[in-house]
XYZ file of C-alpha atoms in Angstrom:
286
model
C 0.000 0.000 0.000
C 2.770 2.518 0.793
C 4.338 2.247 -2.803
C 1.225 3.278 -4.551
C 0.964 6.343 -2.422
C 4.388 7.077 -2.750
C 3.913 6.612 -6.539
C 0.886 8.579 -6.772
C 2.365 11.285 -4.704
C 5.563 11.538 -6.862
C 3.080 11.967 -9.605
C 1.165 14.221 -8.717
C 4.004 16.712 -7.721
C 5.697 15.945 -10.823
C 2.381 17.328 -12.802
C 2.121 20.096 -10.803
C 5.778 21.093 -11.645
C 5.020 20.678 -15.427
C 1.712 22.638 -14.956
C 3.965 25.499 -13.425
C 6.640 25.616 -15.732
C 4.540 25.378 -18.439
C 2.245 28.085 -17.266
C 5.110 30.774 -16.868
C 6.849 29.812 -20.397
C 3.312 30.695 -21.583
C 2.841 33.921 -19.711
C 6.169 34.848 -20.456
C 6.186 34.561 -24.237
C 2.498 35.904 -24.807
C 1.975 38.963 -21.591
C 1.603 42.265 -24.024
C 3.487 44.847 -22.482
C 0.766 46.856 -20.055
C 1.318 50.924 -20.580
C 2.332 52.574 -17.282
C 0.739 56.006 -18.999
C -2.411 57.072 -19.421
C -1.972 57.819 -22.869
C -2.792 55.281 -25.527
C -0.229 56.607 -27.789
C 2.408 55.013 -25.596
C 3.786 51.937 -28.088
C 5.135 48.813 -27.310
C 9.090 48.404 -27.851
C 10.030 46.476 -30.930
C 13.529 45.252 -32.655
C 15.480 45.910 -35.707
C 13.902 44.593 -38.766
C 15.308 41.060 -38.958
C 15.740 41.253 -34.654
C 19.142 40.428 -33.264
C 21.718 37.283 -33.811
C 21.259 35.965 -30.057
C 17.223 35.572 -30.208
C 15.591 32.607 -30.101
C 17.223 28.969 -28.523
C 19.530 28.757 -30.868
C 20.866 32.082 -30.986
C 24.275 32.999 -31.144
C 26.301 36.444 -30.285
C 27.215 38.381 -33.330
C 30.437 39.341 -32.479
C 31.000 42.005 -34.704
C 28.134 43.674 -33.981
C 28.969 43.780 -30.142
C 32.084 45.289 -30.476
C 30.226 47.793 -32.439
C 27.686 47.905 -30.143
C 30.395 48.669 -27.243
C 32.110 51.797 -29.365
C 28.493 53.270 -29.515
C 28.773 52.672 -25.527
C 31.956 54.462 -25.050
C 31.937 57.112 -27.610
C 28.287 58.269 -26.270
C 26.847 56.274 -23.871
C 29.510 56.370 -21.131
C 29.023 60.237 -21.487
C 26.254 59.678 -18.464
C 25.722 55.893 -18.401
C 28.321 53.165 -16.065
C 28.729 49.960 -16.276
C 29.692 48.799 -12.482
C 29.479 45.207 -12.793
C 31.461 44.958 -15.952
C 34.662 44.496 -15.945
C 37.704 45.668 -18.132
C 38.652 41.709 -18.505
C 35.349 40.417 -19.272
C 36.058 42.537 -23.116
C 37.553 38.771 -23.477
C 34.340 37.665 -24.286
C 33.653 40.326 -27.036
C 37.280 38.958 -29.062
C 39.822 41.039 -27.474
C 42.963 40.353 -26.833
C 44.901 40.657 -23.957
C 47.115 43.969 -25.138
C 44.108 45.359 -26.729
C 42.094 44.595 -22.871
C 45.464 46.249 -21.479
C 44.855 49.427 -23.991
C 41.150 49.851 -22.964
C 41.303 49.604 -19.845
C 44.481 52.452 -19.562
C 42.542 54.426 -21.498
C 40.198 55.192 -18.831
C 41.414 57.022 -15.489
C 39.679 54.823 -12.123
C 39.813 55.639 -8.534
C 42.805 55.261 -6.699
C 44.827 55.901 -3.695
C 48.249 57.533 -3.664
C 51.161 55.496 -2.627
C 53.061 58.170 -0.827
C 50.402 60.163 0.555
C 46.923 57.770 1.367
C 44.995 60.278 -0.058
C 41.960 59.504 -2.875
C 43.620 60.040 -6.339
C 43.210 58.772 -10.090
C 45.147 55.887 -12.236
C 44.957 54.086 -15.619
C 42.548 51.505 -15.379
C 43.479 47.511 -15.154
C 42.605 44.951 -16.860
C 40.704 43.785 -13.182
C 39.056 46.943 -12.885
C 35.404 47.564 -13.506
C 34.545 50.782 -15.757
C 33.862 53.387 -13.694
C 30.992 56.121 -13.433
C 30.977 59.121 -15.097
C 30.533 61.203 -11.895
C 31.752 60.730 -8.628
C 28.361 60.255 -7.086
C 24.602 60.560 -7.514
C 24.140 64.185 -6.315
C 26.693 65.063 -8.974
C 25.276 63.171 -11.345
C 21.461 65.029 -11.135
C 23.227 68.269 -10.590
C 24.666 67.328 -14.421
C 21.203 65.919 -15.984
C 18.131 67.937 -14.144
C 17.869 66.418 -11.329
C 17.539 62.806 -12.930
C 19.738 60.641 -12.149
C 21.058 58.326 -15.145
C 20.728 54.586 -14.359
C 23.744 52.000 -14.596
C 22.913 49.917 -17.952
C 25.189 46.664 -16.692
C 21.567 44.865 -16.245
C 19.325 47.137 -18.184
C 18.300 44.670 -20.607
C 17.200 42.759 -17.667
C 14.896 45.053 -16.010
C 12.988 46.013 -18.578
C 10.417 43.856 -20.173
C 11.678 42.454 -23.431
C 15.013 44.527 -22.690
C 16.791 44.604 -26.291
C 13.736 45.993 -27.819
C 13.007 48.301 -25.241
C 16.478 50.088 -25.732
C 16.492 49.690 -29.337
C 12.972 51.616 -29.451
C 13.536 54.071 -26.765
C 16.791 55.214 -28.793
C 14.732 55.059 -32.029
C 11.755 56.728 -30.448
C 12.831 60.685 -29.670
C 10.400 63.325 -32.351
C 7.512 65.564 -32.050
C 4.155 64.910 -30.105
C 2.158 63.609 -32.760
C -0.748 65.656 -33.672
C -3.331 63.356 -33.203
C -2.082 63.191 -29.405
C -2.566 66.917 -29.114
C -5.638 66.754 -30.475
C -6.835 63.657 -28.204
C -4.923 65.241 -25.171
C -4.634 69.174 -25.295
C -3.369 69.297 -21.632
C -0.493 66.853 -22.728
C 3.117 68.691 -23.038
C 6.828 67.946 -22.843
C 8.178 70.231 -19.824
C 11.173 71.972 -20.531
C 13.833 69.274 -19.610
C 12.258 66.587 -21.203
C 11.647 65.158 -24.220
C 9.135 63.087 -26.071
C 9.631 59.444 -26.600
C 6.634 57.124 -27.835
C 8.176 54.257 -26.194
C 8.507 55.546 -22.511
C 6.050 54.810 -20.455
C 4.830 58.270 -19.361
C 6.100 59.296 -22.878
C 8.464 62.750 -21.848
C 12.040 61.375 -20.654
C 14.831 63.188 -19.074
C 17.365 61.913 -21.370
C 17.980 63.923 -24.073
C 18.276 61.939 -27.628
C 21.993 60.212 -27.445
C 22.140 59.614 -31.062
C 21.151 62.433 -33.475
C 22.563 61.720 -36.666
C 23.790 59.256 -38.925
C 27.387 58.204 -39.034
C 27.594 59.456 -35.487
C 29.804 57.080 -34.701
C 32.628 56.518 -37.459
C 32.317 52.725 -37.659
C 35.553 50.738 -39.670
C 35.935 49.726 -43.114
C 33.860 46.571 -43.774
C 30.506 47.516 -41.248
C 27.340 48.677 -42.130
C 26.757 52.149 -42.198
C 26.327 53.937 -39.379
C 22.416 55.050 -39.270
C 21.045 56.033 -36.245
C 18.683 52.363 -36.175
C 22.066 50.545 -36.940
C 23.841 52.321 -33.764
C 20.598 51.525 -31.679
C 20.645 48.081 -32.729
C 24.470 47.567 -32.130
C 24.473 48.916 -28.361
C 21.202 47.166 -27.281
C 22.696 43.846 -28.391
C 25.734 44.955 -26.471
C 24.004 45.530 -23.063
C 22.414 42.137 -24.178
C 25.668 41.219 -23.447
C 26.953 42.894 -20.359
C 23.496 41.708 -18.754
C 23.989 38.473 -19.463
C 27.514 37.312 -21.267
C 26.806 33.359 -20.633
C 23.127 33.517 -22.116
C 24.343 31.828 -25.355
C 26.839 29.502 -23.405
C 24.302 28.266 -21.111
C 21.753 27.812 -24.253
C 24.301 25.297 -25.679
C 24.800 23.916 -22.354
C 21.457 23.551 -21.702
C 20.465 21.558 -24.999
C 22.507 18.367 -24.374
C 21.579 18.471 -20.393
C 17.983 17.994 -21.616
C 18.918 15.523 -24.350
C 20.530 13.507 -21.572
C 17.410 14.176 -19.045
C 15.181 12.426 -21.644
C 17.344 9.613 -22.894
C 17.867 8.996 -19.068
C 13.904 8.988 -18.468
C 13.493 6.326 -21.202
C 16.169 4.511 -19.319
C 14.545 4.789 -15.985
C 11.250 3.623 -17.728
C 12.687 0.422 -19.488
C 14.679 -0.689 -16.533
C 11.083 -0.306 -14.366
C 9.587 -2.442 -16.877
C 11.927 -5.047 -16.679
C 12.299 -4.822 -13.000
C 8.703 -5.140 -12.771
C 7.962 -7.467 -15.682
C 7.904 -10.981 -13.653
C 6.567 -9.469 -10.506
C 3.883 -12.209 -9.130
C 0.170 -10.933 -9.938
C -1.895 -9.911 -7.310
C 0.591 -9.558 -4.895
C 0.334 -7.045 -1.512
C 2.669 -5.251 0.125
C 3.017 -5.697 3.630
């Protein structure tokens, strides 16, 4: 009597497992993105035409475009934006080598402390360092951008819903309030300070647009040209990266683990059959 319970038990946690897994996957690849405004002309973020290399479960990282994606970073982004949990060294992982990691990282100045005297002072960066922020703390750093403090973008692309889209629209998204918003709204207005974006929530953003024109960024020979979508598109699938640099390692990882899981099941289901196969019918357990 105790096995069957046991059995039944087993099962039933097993299908409630499934049920939950299954439910989330679901959820998770079919929630529409709810509008935090109350405007309805607030849009939902989108990709590049032809989305990125790394989407999907057998998605890989463009390497190119990364490296790309991290000159748009430090040419314009690291203007106001850090990248604290990112280290110099982990540039590895973009194709670097370990001169050129050497280079980049000297060519930024980091916090230090003077040998001789103890007191706070700068040095070229190390390969072990992490980059460091633009300002030396917050209350500099909305004294420099009205009062709004710019956000680290090492996890970006993690907390925000479908985070490669959402910073390839938002960059995409800066231009006049679209008359048929006026029209609907005629209280709506972009304070001075802010500026319109279709795919913020609340649609005016502190930030002013990073990239104006095209070609802002003087990409080398043998890239695609420069356009403002094609910077967008290059630095999104960068802070892909930085947010998570083992996403496409752990997708290869993760295909032959479940191969294994199910060849193993099929295992564990023979061998119960044959265990069980001469078992004497209608016997009880004790």
């Amino acid at each position: 009597m105790i096995r069957p319970i046991a059995i039944l038990v087993g099962l039933g946690f097993s299908i409630v497992v499934l049920l939950s897994f299954v439910t989330g996957a679901y959820t998770w690849a079919t929630e529409e993105v709810q509008p935090a405004a109350e405007y309805e002309f607030h849009l939902a973020p989108h990709g590049p035409e032809g989305g990125f290399a790394h989407d999907g479960p057998f998605g890989t990282w463009d390497v190119a475009q990364l490296q790309r994606g991290y000159q748009v970073y430090k040419e314009v982004c690291a203007a106001c934006h850090s990248l604290k949990y990112v280290a110099f060294r982990d540039l590895a992982g973009l194709g670097y080598d370990e001169g050129q990691i050497k280079a980049e990282a000297a060519s930024y100045q980091v916090p230090g402390i003077d040998p001789n005297t103890g007191e706070a002072t700068f040095r070229p960066g190390l390969p072990t360092d992490y980059f460091p922020s633009p300002y030396p703390n917050a209350v500099a750093a909305a004294a420099a951008n009205n009062n709004a403090i710019p956000p680290d973008l090492s996890l970006m692309t993690k907390a925000r819903h479908h985070g490669p889209e959402y910073v390839y629209s938002l960059l995409t998204g800066y231009g006049p309030i679209p008359a048929e918003l006026e029209q609907e709204f005629p209280e709506f207005e972009t304070p001075t300070g802010l500026y319109f974006n279709r795919y913020f929530p609340n649609l005016n953003l502190a930030m002013a647009p990073p990239l104006t024109t095209d070609g802002q960024v003087s990409y080398a020979e043998g890239n695609p040209a420069p356009t403002i979508r094609q910077m967008s598109a290059d630095v999104a699938a960068f802070l892909t990266w930085t947010a998570e640099p083992k996403m496409v390692e752990r997708r290869q990882t993760g295909w032959p683990v479940l191969g294994f899981l199910i060849f193993a099941t099929i295992l564990a289901f023979l061998a119960k059959k044959q265990v069980w196969s001469n078992a004497t019918p209608g016997r009880k357990d004790d």
